Amino acid sequence: MKRHSLARKSSAARFFTQLFLSRLRPKNAWKLVVRSQLNVSSVSDHDAYRAGLQPVSKWRAYGLQGYPGFIFIPNPFLPGYQWHWVKQCLKLYSRKPNVCNLDKHLVTGETQDLWEQSKEFLRYKEVNKRRPRSLLEKLRWVTLGYHYNWDSKKYSADHYTPFPSDLAFLSEQVATACGFQGFRAEAGILNYYRLDSTLGIHVDRSELDHSKPLLSFSFGQSAIFLLGGLKRDEAPTPMFMHSGDIMVMSGFSRLLNHAVPRVLPSPEGESLPCCLETLLPADLPRDSVVEPCSVEDWQVCASYLKTARVNMTVRQVLAVGQDFPLEPTEENKRDVTTGFCHLDDETSQVKRARLNTDC
């Protein structure tokens, strides 16, 4: 993942976008599309319903020739249920103790609850178009669970907050339907795109276990997604990502280069995709992980999504039984530099940092 993954379209970004687009596969690339088989019986209709999904038997899933492990699932959400996930990304997941791009620019109290500070601005955005942008509109990314370190490009045991249980449940159902039973949602990166945002070419390789898939959920305005190869200069295959679409990158495709060079504004101006015109039903299953969405919350989310796109990526960081290797301490680093080495029992053993799940 590139540092500060969402950038305004600088001249460099435009150059790489043009470079990628100039090397796209032929116009008959649709012939590469093949049907993907899902494990229909692995997820009960009730569990799918609890997550706001249609029964797996009604999902459509596709792959691409030459990209084994890549699965594209066009919007499998029940009508109205996308609003829960949009609201969570804007209202709940953006709260502390989760980490966001604004933390380096504002004092802690200012980023405690971005929703509360922004909701009135967004509700009346149409009335006052000359107003300054709200903090939610300045949000570019949020990390969940094991928090990705943009400087070291690593995860660590001591930089962790509990992963949202509702998003973990959604991810587990999708992963299971795609044949990945036992998937554990341990880290998430949420990207918040404005109409002029881009995501540069990158590979998600920081997780210690690459045998598990990377899941991607899209909401709001459509975007162009480029799926490349193992090398940065390989010609990519372009495709649209619409609201509700899910992508799964696994196996060979897990470590492929990919990018989002453009978000596509609605041809009708500032408007919502048609799949978001239905409100979240008020009558939800008693054990649903989806929560009701008030009219006020819907107004804020709808105002935001008319000119934006939200993407949730979820990944498993560690294999079962795997731990993070202990980072060398400053003292050990100095010893290595000066040629000295402690040989006592405590420091001669290879130590592992464990997450205390009881905390």
PDB file of C-alpha atoms in Angstrom, residues 7 27 67 94 101 182 242 317:
ATOM      1  CA  ALA A   7      -3.664  11.616  -3.370  1.00  0.00           C
ATOM      2  CA  LYS A  27     -11.093  -3.815 -26.175  1.00  0.00           C
ATOM      3  CA  TYR A  67      -5.509 -14.116 -13.017  1.00  0.00           C
ATOM      4  CA  SER A  94     -13.605   6.880  11.836  1.00  0.00           C
ATOM      5  CA  ASN A 101      -4.698  10.524   8.101  1.00  0.00           C
ATOM      6  CA  GLY A 182     -11.463 -20.009   8.854  1.00  0.00           C
ATOM      7  CA  HIS A 242     -19.705   0.036  -8.742  1.00  0.00           C
ATOM      8  CA  VAL A 317      -2.305 -10.613   8.948  1.00  0.00           C
TER       9      VAL A 317
END
